[in-house]
């Protein structure tokens, strides 16, 4: 059976292109995206050149405060802003007017008000593609961007590729060769060339920090003349048609920015990189560079410096050489306690843009339930929480906050209700006993012998739909011994509960009495020196799905298997590839399909360009239980996971606007950028243009 599933995956492109076509609504899928509900990003700009005034220049918001707006870029005239937005449940590239560079500070609020008109989408809506990193050619006729519109030819290969769309005709051309992934494209000032970071034919090797990419250049009109320009580099940007900046992480552990000079042949073709020079010293992180012909000698970068928990935008003046570079702080004087991402410089060299969280003081917190456009018949929602599950009638959702266990009404009424304040994971509802939720309490991601127990939480509010008092809640411990018992899932007849336990020294599956726990009877379902976990019982009672590394115990690779509750019929349903991770299966209401999260599509962007994601390759997929009909539901550069499925079909209008997330701007920067004070290399003194201030790094 495992061989049969692998053959299905060999035809990945065909399967994904021929997604199941169901005529009737097939329920609702809800999942979590790590941190995404807290972003509330907008695009901002500040003067590129330092101000002679003692007070910092006022920051100008360039986007309208709707949804999540990021990865901006000025149009060639500097009079318009390109940016990526996730509004209307989909992801697209938008264009909006940009205020003139000479606008006075006193007109800041008026300019933001003028700029509040809805922006213009530049590409037709596509429910099955990411669009990112936009740039326009000088005449404004061609848009260059990243898209995941076409499946990769094999599992664990990125779908990210560079496209150019001729806007007057709408004709799109793929510039990236088939079977290859490209990230972070940058358009040369002439528009003739595009540079991108690419792993080439080697593909993705599972990295979640700095990708193993090289810098390639190719013709913008058709992708021809593709050339490897620089080994080991990412996030390229052009200072002029013969100068590229890029970042890389060196053996000293620091991200640094480099400058490459390009040889241009007599016929105007790019020949090779004649010199590559590191322009930022070790001792601090510098990455995602941005430059412009309008600001010769200047490059904007994002930095993480010792003593700071935030990434900020700085401008480096290289006119006197890299060894005598001056550093201008841009964002720290204005917003010292906010992360600033992915700078870009206007063509006239007057402004540097970036995106950051607009904060709770500028608009409401995002919705706890966010409706997304779905390529499938199922309704698709993102939740501000983890391990969500619907009650059998679809009226309530349980989820965890890591820590905390919560219940909300799925229509948004009544607000969230905190059931348990400790650490709990995951959630599932009893099919027969109303208001009973199963979860496990204790540390997550722990060893086999760690004390974690399965419990049944009775809400005690059968008649009021979720408004009962805390005193009515009761918690019953179902497992004995506490050897990492977790992931409970009840049988549809309400009699049994499957869960994973580490009691044998390995995490395997067990079935116990749903009401009395181990005291009412227990039997072992799987047995072996591997990890079987994340189990889910099918609504028809026939199957139990679970994630396992039994094909390579301890190797970190997980696939999805199914087994009958009596221990027969074991087979593998889906496996992304050796080293791949496919997890968190959940059956469809008719038990014929399942939803899960996987690295089947690898990563869609350089992870350093986002806030922290442990597994930025996570996307949501569905598949038939025989291994056919694979379909990708989500396309983004974040970590999607822990999906569940209910028979009830929710529409955006079914979810009240009053149900808000628990906060905005509550996320972390990439963990690998953190700097420990006791692990600093030798002192590096850097000259700041303001007062020649020395900063020890």
XYZ file of C-alpha atoms in Angstrom:
697
model
C 0.000 0.000 0.000
C 2.898 2.378 0.745
C 4.192 1.842 -2.796
C 0.752 2.718 -4.154
C 0.731 6.021 -2.222
C 4.195 6.861 -3.501
C 3.045 6.282 -7.061
C 0.226 8.718 -6.467
C 2.741 11.334 -5.323
C 4.885 10.732 -8.385
C 1.988 12.210 -10.334
C 1.798 15.233 -8.033
C 1.317 17.783 -10.790
C -1.561 15.856 -12.320
C -3.256 15.336 -8.998
C -3.045 18.960 -7.981
C -4.182 20.224 -11.357
C -7.175 17.890 -11.295
C -8.547 18.778 -7.861
C -11.782 17.070 -6.820
C -14.803 18.845 -8.278
C -17.672 18.579 -5.821
C -20.961 20.249 -6.596
C -22.294 20.551 -3.080
C -20.884 22.474 -0.152
C -18.631 20.098 1.772
C -18.431 21.736 5.166
C -15.821 24.004 6.706
C -12.091 23.617 7.305
C -10.449 25.721 9.999
C -6.709 25.906 10.624
C -4.105 28.054 12.324
C -1.255 30.158 10.928
C 1.475 30.872 13.452
C 1.374 34.573 14.381
C -0.357 35.677 11.189
C -3.569 36.850 12.900
C -1.494 39.309 14.954
C 0.425 40.985 12.124
C -1.791 43.957 11.097
C 0.985 45.183 8.795
C 0.950 48.455 6.884
C 3.565 49.976 4.578
C 5.303 53.134 5.821
C 7.974 55.522 4.546
C 10.555 57.878 6.014
C 13.126 60.165 4.362
C 16.140 58.254 3.147
C 18.590 61.046 3.982
C 19.118 61.911 7.666
C 17.384 64.980 9.027
C 19.396 67.879 10.406
C 16.618 68.445 12.932
C 17.008 67.162 16.482
C 13.607 65.459 16.234
C 13.010 62.542 13.847
C 11.027 63.083 10.659
C 7.379 62.049 10.816
C 6.552 58.564 9.557
C 4.033 58.388 6.716
C 1.661 55.461 6.370
C 1.255 54.586 2.687
C -1.393 51.842 2.906
C -4.938 52.055 4.140
C -4.987 50.021 7.347
C -7.175 47.306 5.827
C -6.083 43.704 6.268
C -2.351 42.867 6.089
C -0.220 44.970 3.718
C 3.463 44.234 3.159
C 6.441 43.881 0.785
C 5.999 47.246 -0.870
C 7.866 48.750 -3.793
C 7.672 52.163 -5.438
C 6.625 52.404 -9.063
C 9.320 53.815 -11.388
C 7.969 57.373 -11.085
C 7.920 57.199 -7.251
C 4.327 58.509 -7.502
C 2.671 55.138 -6.846
C 3.149 52.280 -4.411
C 3.019 48.593 -5.206
C 2.340 46.271 -2.303
C 1.035 42.841 -1.369
C -2.228 42.607 0.553
C -4.304 39.742 1.936
C -7.628 41.616 1.876
C -10.920 40.092 0.750
C -9.809 36.634 1.776
C -7.215 36.395 -0.990
C -3.668 37.551 -1.693
C -2.893 39.958 -4.533
C -0.667 42.791 -5.730
C -2.157 46.281 -5.423
C -1.302 49.769 -6.627
C -2.079 52.952 -4.717
C -0.960 56.594 -5.121
C 2.097 57.601 -3.113
C 2.281 61.144 -1.696
C 5.013 63.354 -3.182
C 8.372 63.278 -1.446
C 8.232 67.003 -0.724
C 5.062 66.759 1.403
C 5.424 68.650 4.643
C 5.158 66.971 8.007
C 2.132 69.091 8.884
C 0.170 67.394 6.103
C 0.833 63.864 7.349
C -2.673 63.098 8.574
C -4.273 64.708 5.530
C -2.063 62.671 3.212
C -2.965 59.464 5.001
C -6.626 60.370 4.659
C -6.164 61.085 0.944
C -4.447 57.736 0.605
C -7.297 55.824 2.228
C -9.188 55.117 -1.025
C -9.287 51.412 -1.929
C -6.149 50.442 -3.867
C -6.295 48.895 -7.336
C -5.612 45.170 -7.753
C -3.144 44.585 -10.581
C -3.767 40.894 -11.192
C -6.977 38.867 -11.528
C -7.983 37.091 -8.354
C -6.578 33.578 -8.149
C -7.575 31.408 -5.186
C -4.671 29.043 -5.664
C -1.571 31.209 -5.870
C 0.665 33.402 -3.764
C 1.695 36.730 -5.291
C 4.700 38.461 -3.755
C 7.636 40.871 -4.284
C 6.112 43.051 -7.062
C 8.015 45.447 -9.345
C 7.015 47.468 -12.408
C 9.098 48.147 -15.509
C 9.878 51.799 -16.330
C 6.975 52.170 -18.761
C 4.561 50.576 -16.284
C 3.441 47.936 -18.765
C 4.992 44.846 -17.190
C 4.622 43.573 -13.614
C 7.279 41.207 -12.265
C 6.437 39.137 -9.193
C 6.630 35.744 -7.493
C 3.736 33.323 -7.858
C 2.947 29.755 -6.808
C 0.435 29.300 -9.634
C 1.993 26.133 -11.083
C 2.710 22.958 -9.092
C 6.280 21.755 -8.796
C 7.124 18.495 -10.581
C 7.929 16.589 -7.389
C 7.180 16.625 -3.628
C 9.138 19.017 -1.422
C 9.979 21.286 -4.345
C 8.943 24.909 -4.071
C 6.221 26.210 -6.362
C 7.652 29.751 -6.145
C 8.591 31.116 -9.566
C 9.055 34.552 -11.113
C 6.428 35.717 -13.596
C 6.019 38.829 -15.720
C 2.497 39.936 -16.626
C 1.923 42.340 -19.510
C -0.728 44.482 -17.815
C -2.505 45.835 -20.933
C -3.157 42.337 -22.264
C -3.070 40.355 -19.024
C -0.665 37.856 -20.592
C 1.610 36.213 -18.015
C 5.017 34.712 -18.816
C 6.888 32.408 -16.483
C 10.498 33.589 -16.320
C 11.733 30.764 -14.080
C 12.700 27.524 -15.836
C 10.465 24.478 -15.286
C 11.394 22.462 -12.235
C 13.304 25.363 -10.645
C 12.242 27.746 -7.876
C 13.059 31.457 -7.695
C 12.631 33.767 -4.694
C 12.950 37.508 -4.025
C 13.079 38.909 -7.585
C 14.521 42.371 -8.211
C 14.049 44.365 -11.409
C 17.059 46.256 -12.768
C 16.654 50.050 -13.203
C 16.517 49.650 -16.983
C 13.937 46.892 -16.617
C 15.952 44.682 -18.966
C 17.152 42.264 -16.290
C 15.690 40.502 -13.286
C 17.776 39.035 -10.477
C 16.454 36.322 -8.149
C 17.630 34.014 -5.377
C 17.371 30.369 -6.402
C 18.479 26.948 -5.173
C 18.767 25.961 -8.823
C 18.244 22.376 -9.803
C 19.318 21.203 -6.346
C 15.998 22.358 -4.940
C 15.004 22.816 -1.322
C 16.838 20.771 1.305
C 14.467 21.426 4.202
C 16.035 24.662 5.463
C 13.929 26.868 7.716
C 16.493 29.632 8.240
C 18.762 30.881 5.484
C 17.993 29.135 2.221
C 20.821 27.646 0.171
C 20.344 29.972 -2.756
C 22.522 31.590 -5.371
C 21.852 34.815 -7.268
C 20.790 34.382 -10.894
C 20.022 37.030 -13.514
C 17.864 36.672 -16.619
C 16.032 38.733 -19.218
C 12.818 40.284 -17.939
C 10.898 39.881 -21.175
C 11.216 36.116 -21.535
C 13.557 34.665 -18.858
C 16.310 33.962 -21.375
C 20.059 34.522 -20.899
C 19.778 33.075 -17.403
C 23.147 33.183 -15.657
C 24.483 32.239 -12.253
C 25.977 35.511 -11.069
C 26.914 34.945 -7.408
C 27.191 31.744 -5.393
C 25.629 31.750 -1.914
C 23.394 34.789 -1.848
C 19.808 35.882 -1.340
C 17.515 38.916 -1.614
C 19.271 40.696 -4.507
C 18.675 44.368 -5.302
C 20.101 46.684 -7.957
C 21.918 49.953 -7.321
C 22.343 50.365 -11.086
C 22.459 47.967 -14.019
C 26.030 46.993 -13.149
C 25.816 46.792 -9.335
C 23.923 44.300 -7.171
C 23.577 44.064 -3.399
C 22.568 40.823 -1.670
C 22.757 39.161 1.731
C 24.256 35.926 2.978
C 24.964 34.299 6.310
C 28.672 33.704 6.719
C 30.690 31.198 8.708
C 30.978 33.777 11.497
C 27.219 33.394 12.068
C 26.250 36.917 11.091
C 24.045 37.903 8.201
C 25.948 40.407 6.095
C 25.253 42.542 3.041
C 27.497 42.251 -0.022
C 28.034 44.289 -3.171
C 28.714 42.652 -6.534
C 30.068 44.556 -9.513
C 28.881 43.106 -12.816
C 30.798 42.969 -16.066
C 28.681 44.085 -19.006
C 29.681 42.938 -22.486
C 29.667 45.172 -25.550
C 26.270 43.842 -26.615
C 24.747 44.796 -23.263
C 24.638 41.298 -21.825
C 25.635 40.616 -18.237
C 28.810 38.558 -18.279
C 29.931 37.836 -14.707
C 30.451 39.311 -11.275
C 33.864 40.959 -11.508
C 34.100 41.592 -7.753
C 32.150 40.700 -4.620
C 32.703 42.766 -1.477
C 31.236 42.494 2.005
C 29.992 45.941 3.010
C 28.779 45.237 6.564
C 31.172 43.879 9.187
C 30.449 40.960 11.500
C 29.131 41.778 14.952
C 25.510 42.444 13.982
C 22.987 41.083 11.498
C 22.279 43.011 8.278
C 19.943 41.612 5.631
C 17.253 42.306 2.992
C 19.172 45.182 1.324
C 17.554 47.831 -0.902
C 19.183 50.383 -3.200
C 18.233 52.849 -5.932
C 19.965 54.729 -8.769
C 18.480 57.861 -7.234
C 20.635 57.420 -4.121
C 24.127 56.450 -5.336
C 26.367 55.111 -2.596
C 23.462 54.434 -0.198
C 21.913 51.073 0.671
C 19.069 50.474 3.139
C 19.145 47.302 5.219
C 17.240 45.669 8.048
C 19.413 45.024 11.086
C 19.361 43.152 14.388
C 21.950 44.598 16.720
C 23.172 43.369 20.098
C 21.079 44.788 22.898
C 17.972 45.110 20.725
C 15.049 42.696 20.487
C 13.790 44.389 17.320
C 14.824 44.591 13.704
C 15.210 48.130 12.397
C 15.903 49.847 9.115
C 19.231 51.617 8.686
C 20.866 53.333 5.726
C 24.554 52.744 4.991
C 26.566 55.446 3.244
C 29.271 53.687 1.225
C 30.581 56.710 -0.686
C 33.829 56.563 1.326
C 34.153 52.788 1.008
C 32.914 49.883 3.105
C 35.653 50.329 5.720
C 34.567 53.920 6.368
C 30.817 53.472 5.978
C 28.468 55.661 7.971
C 25.228 54.230 9.352
C 22.028 56.299 9.631
C 19.281 55.044 11.888
C 15.915 55.347 10.155
C 13.204 53.595 12.169
C 14.526 53.230 15.711
C 14.147 56.942 16.581
C 10.539 56.826 15.337
C 9.285 53.413 16.535
C 11.927 51.795 18.745
C 9.747 48.892 19.950
C 8.451 47.571 16.640
C 9.860 45.220 14.038
C 10.489 46.760 10.618
C 10.672 44.539 7.570
C 12.077 44.484 4.044
C 13.114 48.040 3.098
C 12.724 49.460 -0.408
C 14.012 52.766 -1.785
C 12.169 55.137 -4.098
C 13.628 55.619 -7.609
C 14.272 59.291 -6.862
C 16.254 58.315 -3.761
C 14.131 60.469 -1.462
C 12.414 57.838 0.692
C 12.877 54.428 2.191
C 9.780 52.286 2.659
C 9.173 49.197 4.803
C 6.309 47.481 6.571
C 5.604 47.144 10.242
C 2.657 46.396 12.497
C 0.328 49.385 12.696
C -0.448 48.552 16.336
C -3.594 48.305 18.400
C -3.922 52.076 18.476
C -4.509 52.235 14.724
C -7.530 50.038 14.068
C -9.126 47.082 15.800
C -7.518 43.736 16.435
C -8.003 41.290 13.570
C -10.843 38.784 13.553
C -10.497 35.636 15.582
C -11.950 33.812 12.556
C -10.769 35.055 9.161
C -12.495 33.791 6.024
C -10.197 32.873 3.121
C -11.053 32.301 -0.511
C -10.859 28.572 -1.107
C -10.061 26.694 -4.323
C -12.192 23.839 -2.987
C -15.927 23.536 -2.211
C -15.189 23.712 1.494
C -15.381 27.003 3.335
C -11.932 27.923 4.659
C -11.179 29.868 7.850
C -8.026 30.826 9.731
C -8.339 31.018 13.518
C -6.325 32.977 16.069
C -5.417 29.874 18.047
C -4.116 26.327 17.652
C -5.661 22.860 17.403
C -9.211 24.040 16.654
C -12.134 21.611 16.535
C -15.871 22.034 15.990
C -18.615 20.683 18.211
C -20.714 18.014 16.409
C -23.425 20.570 15.581
C -20.828 23.056 14.265
C -21.996 25.793 16.615
C -18.898 25.989 18.789
C -15.152 25.825 18.300
C -12.636 24.737 20.907
C -9.017 25.789 20.503
C -5.891 26.298 22.578
C -3.700 29.333 23.117
C -0.596 27.473 24.328
C -1.356 28.047 27.139
C -5.094 28.103 27.736
C -8.137 26.198 26.450
C -10.934 28.292 24.916
C -14.411 27.886 23.455
C -16.171 30.334 21.116
C -19.420 30.246 19.211
C -18.665 29.819 15.513
C -21.037 32.661 14.595
C -19.030 35.104 16.693
C -21.667 35.661 19.349
C -20.946 35.610 23.059
C -17.184 36.184 22.909
C -14.462 33.736 23.811
C -14.666 31.670 26.976
C -11.541 30.536 28.804
C -12.032 26.981 30.041
C -8.573 26.130 31.367
C -5.571 28.364 32.005
C -2.800 25.770 31.873
C -1.103 24.321 28.815
C -3.468 22.133 26.789
C -3.276 20.501 23.326
C -5.070 19.534 21.106
C -8.939 19.501 21.158
C -11.741 17.178 20.041
C -15.439 16.988 20.966
C -17.382 13.941 22.097
C -19.930 12.898 19.452
C -22.622 11.819 21.950
C -22.100 13.635 25.255
C -22.897 17.275 24.648
C -20.385 19.843 25.846
C -17.524 17.379 26.460
C -14.118 18.263 25.029
C -11.095 15.976 25.099
C -7.619 17.428 25.368
C -4.252 16.710 26.939
C -2.658 18.851 29.615
C 1.063 19.269 30.180
C 4.110 20.305 28.143
C 3.924 20.026 24.361
C 6.782 18.711 22.172
C 8.050 16.676 25.134
C 9.772 13.306 25.580
C 8.029 9.965 26.058
C 8.258 10.019 29.852
C 7.047 13.599 30.383
C 3.923 13.964 32.526
C 1.094 14.672 30.093
C -2.426 13.350 30.615
C -5.596 13.034 28.579
C -8.590 14.715 30.204
C -12.287 15.173 29.493
C -13.545 18.719 30.046
C -17.290 18.998 30.674
C -18.565 22.514 30.018
C -21.752 22.086 32.017
C -23.720 24.413 29.728
C -25.739 22.112 27.503
C -28.654 24.493 27.133
C -27.130 27.943 26.752
C -24.723 27.415 23.865
C -21.562 28.452 25.632
C -22.510 31.060 28.216
C -22.266 29.020 31.379
C -20.183 30.018 34.367
C -16.697 28.787 35.106
C -17.928 27.009 38.264
C -19.896 24.564 36.080
C -16.775 23.259 34.345
C -15.395 19.899 35.442
C -12.170 18.215 34.350
C -11.735 14.451 34.563
C -8.346 12.814 34.151
C -8.606 9.719 31.922
C -5.037 8.382 31.786
C -2.903 6.913 34.555
C 0.812 7.430 34.944
C 1.207 10.487 32.745
C 3.752 9.135 30.243
C 3.033 11.706 27.534
C -0.560 10.777 26.795
C -1.951 13.140 24.168
C -3.957 13.682 20.958
C -7.242 12.088 22.083
C -9.943 11.488 19.448
C -13.312 9.843 20.233
C -15.092 7.135 18.266
C -18.365 8.278 16.663
C -20.412 5.999 18.944
C -18.953 7.816 21.959
C -17.611 4.633 23.563
C -13.874 4.791 22.909
C -10.993 7.208 22.714
C -7.826 6.736 20.674
C -4.710 8.552 21.898
C -0.943 8.347 21.759
C 1.184 7.434 24.734
C 4.886 7.101 25.499
C 4.375 4.539 28.269
C 6.387 1.832 26.461
C 9.322 4.141 25.839
C 8.011 4.878 22.350
C 5.009 6.945 21.299
C 2.367 4.505 20.032
C -1.430 4.478 19.798
C -3.850 3.122 22.414
C -7.630 2.922 22.731
C -9.384 3.391 26.082
C -12.899 3.853 27.432
C -14.114 7.362 26.538
C -16.016 7.965 29.760
C -14.019 6.128 32.422
C -10.610 6.283 30.781
C -8.016 3.610 31.509
C -10.038 2.424 34.486
C -12.782 1.340 32.073
C -10.455 -0.587 29.761
C -7.471 0.033 27.506
C -5.753 -1.804 24.655
C -2.724 -1.113 22.525
C -3.367 -0.339 18.840
C 0.164 0.078 17.432
C 3.489 -1.255 18.670
C 6.974 -0.385 17.500
C 10.194 1.568 18.113
C 8.894 4.665 16.342
C 6.471 7.555 16.894
C 2.765 7.216 16.071
C 0.891 10.391 16.978
C -1.695 13.057 15.987
C -4.487 10.493 15.627
C -8.030 11.162 14.364
C -11.015 8.766 14.303
C -13.133 8.866 11.139
C -16.802 9.901 11.504
C -17.953 6.557 10.053
C -15.889 4.691 12.657
C -13.957 2.646 10.089
C -10.515 4.226 10.256
C -8.031 5.948 12.511
C -5.591 8.270 10.742
C -2.295 9.232 12.343
C 1.144 10.681 11.640
C 4.151 8.421 12.012
C 7.875 8.173 11.373
C 7.755 4.349 11.256
C 9.258 4.417 7.758
C 12.392 6.039 9.268
C 12.192 5.957 13.072
C 13.793 8.975 14.694
C 14.681 10.547 11.355
C 12.320 13.498 11.756
C 10.256 12.557 8.712
C 6.506 12.001 9.167
C 3.873 10.522 6.868
C 0.143 9.896 7.284
C -1.119 6.362 7.821
C -4.515 4.770 8.397
C -5.480 1.702 10.411
C -8.770 0.048 11.356
C -9.667 0.310 15.074
C -9.156 -3.474 15.359
C -5.529 -3.098 14.255
C -5.903 -4.371 10.695
C -5.549 -2.667 7.315
C -2.504 -0.499 8.060
C -1.515 1.563 5.036
C 0.272 4.779 4.186
C -1.891 7.458 2.582
C 0.476 10.322 1.868
C 4.208 10.914 2.300
C 5.888 14.053 1.043
C 9.294 12.366 0.522
C 12.264 11.138 2.515
C 12.924 13.795 5.120
C 9.478 15.326 4.576
C 6.840 16.166 7.139
C 3.146 15.461 6.697
C 1.127 15.804 9.890
C -2.150 16.519 11.687
C -4.647 14.466 9.638
C -8.380 15.106 10.145
C -11.178 13.272 8.355
C -13.841 14.930 6.230
C -17.434 14.633 7.480
C -18.118 11.807 4.997
C -14.874 10.009 5.952
C -13.797 9.858 2.289
C -11.100 12.529 2.461
C -8.812 14.091 5.006
C -7.179 17.452 5.527
C -3.607 17.729 6.747
C -0.554 20.002 6.837
C 2.596 19.241 4.885
C 5.849 20.447 3.365
C 4.809 19.020 -0.019
C 5.223 22.490 -1.591
C 8.413 23.416 0.309
C 8.862 27.144 1.105
C 7.470 30.078 -0.848
C 9.785 32.895 0.301
C 13.049 33.514 2.101
C 12.138 32.831 5.764
C 14.216 35.769 7.021
C 11.815 38.165 5.274
C 9.015 37.191 7.703
C 8.528 37.081 11.461
C 9.426 33.798 13.105
C 7.901 30.562 11.820
C 9.143 27.245 13.135
C 7.997 25.450 9.983
C 7.540 28.034 7.191
C 6.935 25.187 4.741
C 3.568 24.246 6.307
C 0.564 24.409 3.941
C -2.917 22.889 4.130
C -3.856 20.072 1.737
C -6.707 17.604 1.256
C -6.547 14.097 -0.189
C -8.851 11.131 -0.750
C -8.244 8.311 1.699
C -7.029 6.084 -1.162
C -4.191 8.538 -1.830
C -5.710 10.202 -4.901
C -7.102 13.699 -5.436
C -4.399 15.680 -3.671
C -5.279 19.404 -3.486
C -3.429 22.373 -2.035
C -5.682 24.818 -0.162
C -3.312 27.495 1.165
C -0.574 29.489 -0.560
C 1.548 31.733 1.653
C 5.023 32.062 3.125
C 3.881 31.310 6.681
C 3.383 28.201 8.823
C -0.100 26.721 8.436
C -1.124 23.790 10.597
C -3.512 21.877 12.879
C -6.547 21.810 10.553
C -9.959 20.329 11.356
C -13.174 19.775 9.386
C -16.880 20.103 10.205
C -19.961 19.209 8.165
C -21.458 22.653 8.721
C -20.798 25.164 5.953
C -19.838 28.570 7.343
C -19.802 31.648 5.148
C -18.106 34.962 5.991
C -21.469 36.485 6.855
C -22.014 33.684 9.387
C -19.104 34.931 11.509
C -19.737 38.076 13.525
C -17.412 41.062 13.228
C -17.448 41.395 17.017
C -15.339 38.281 17.501
C -11.804 39.658 17.564
C -8.385 38.170 18.092
C -6.820 38.523 21.504
C -4.337 41.145 20.348
C -2.300 42.509 17.489
C 1.461 42.925 17.030
C 2.115 40.000 19.394
C 4.673 37.999 17.437
C 8.399 37.345 17.507
C 11.245 38.014 15.148
C 13.161 35.076 13.710
C 14.611 33.182 16.652
C 17.909 32.517 14.923
C 18.565 36.272 14.830
C 18.569 36.469 18.630
C 21.917 37.561 20.037
C 23.181 36.354 23.415
C 25.246 38.928 25.262
C 27.657 36.293 26.595
C 28.355 34.943 23.112
C 29.450 38.104 21.356
C 32.461 38.168 19.088
C 35.162 40.800 19.400
C 34.097 44.443 19.605
C 33.352 46.259 16.367
C 33.005 50.018 16.483
C 30.712 51.424 13.820
C 30.524 55.087 12.944
C 27.063 56.607 13.065
C 26.668 59.811 11.090
C 24.833 61.438 13.990
C 27.518 62.571 16.411
C 30.048 59.915 15.347
C 28.454 57.672 17.953
C 30.282 54.417 18.530
C 28.167 51.290 18.964
C 29.779 48.188 20.384
C 28.622 45.086 18.483
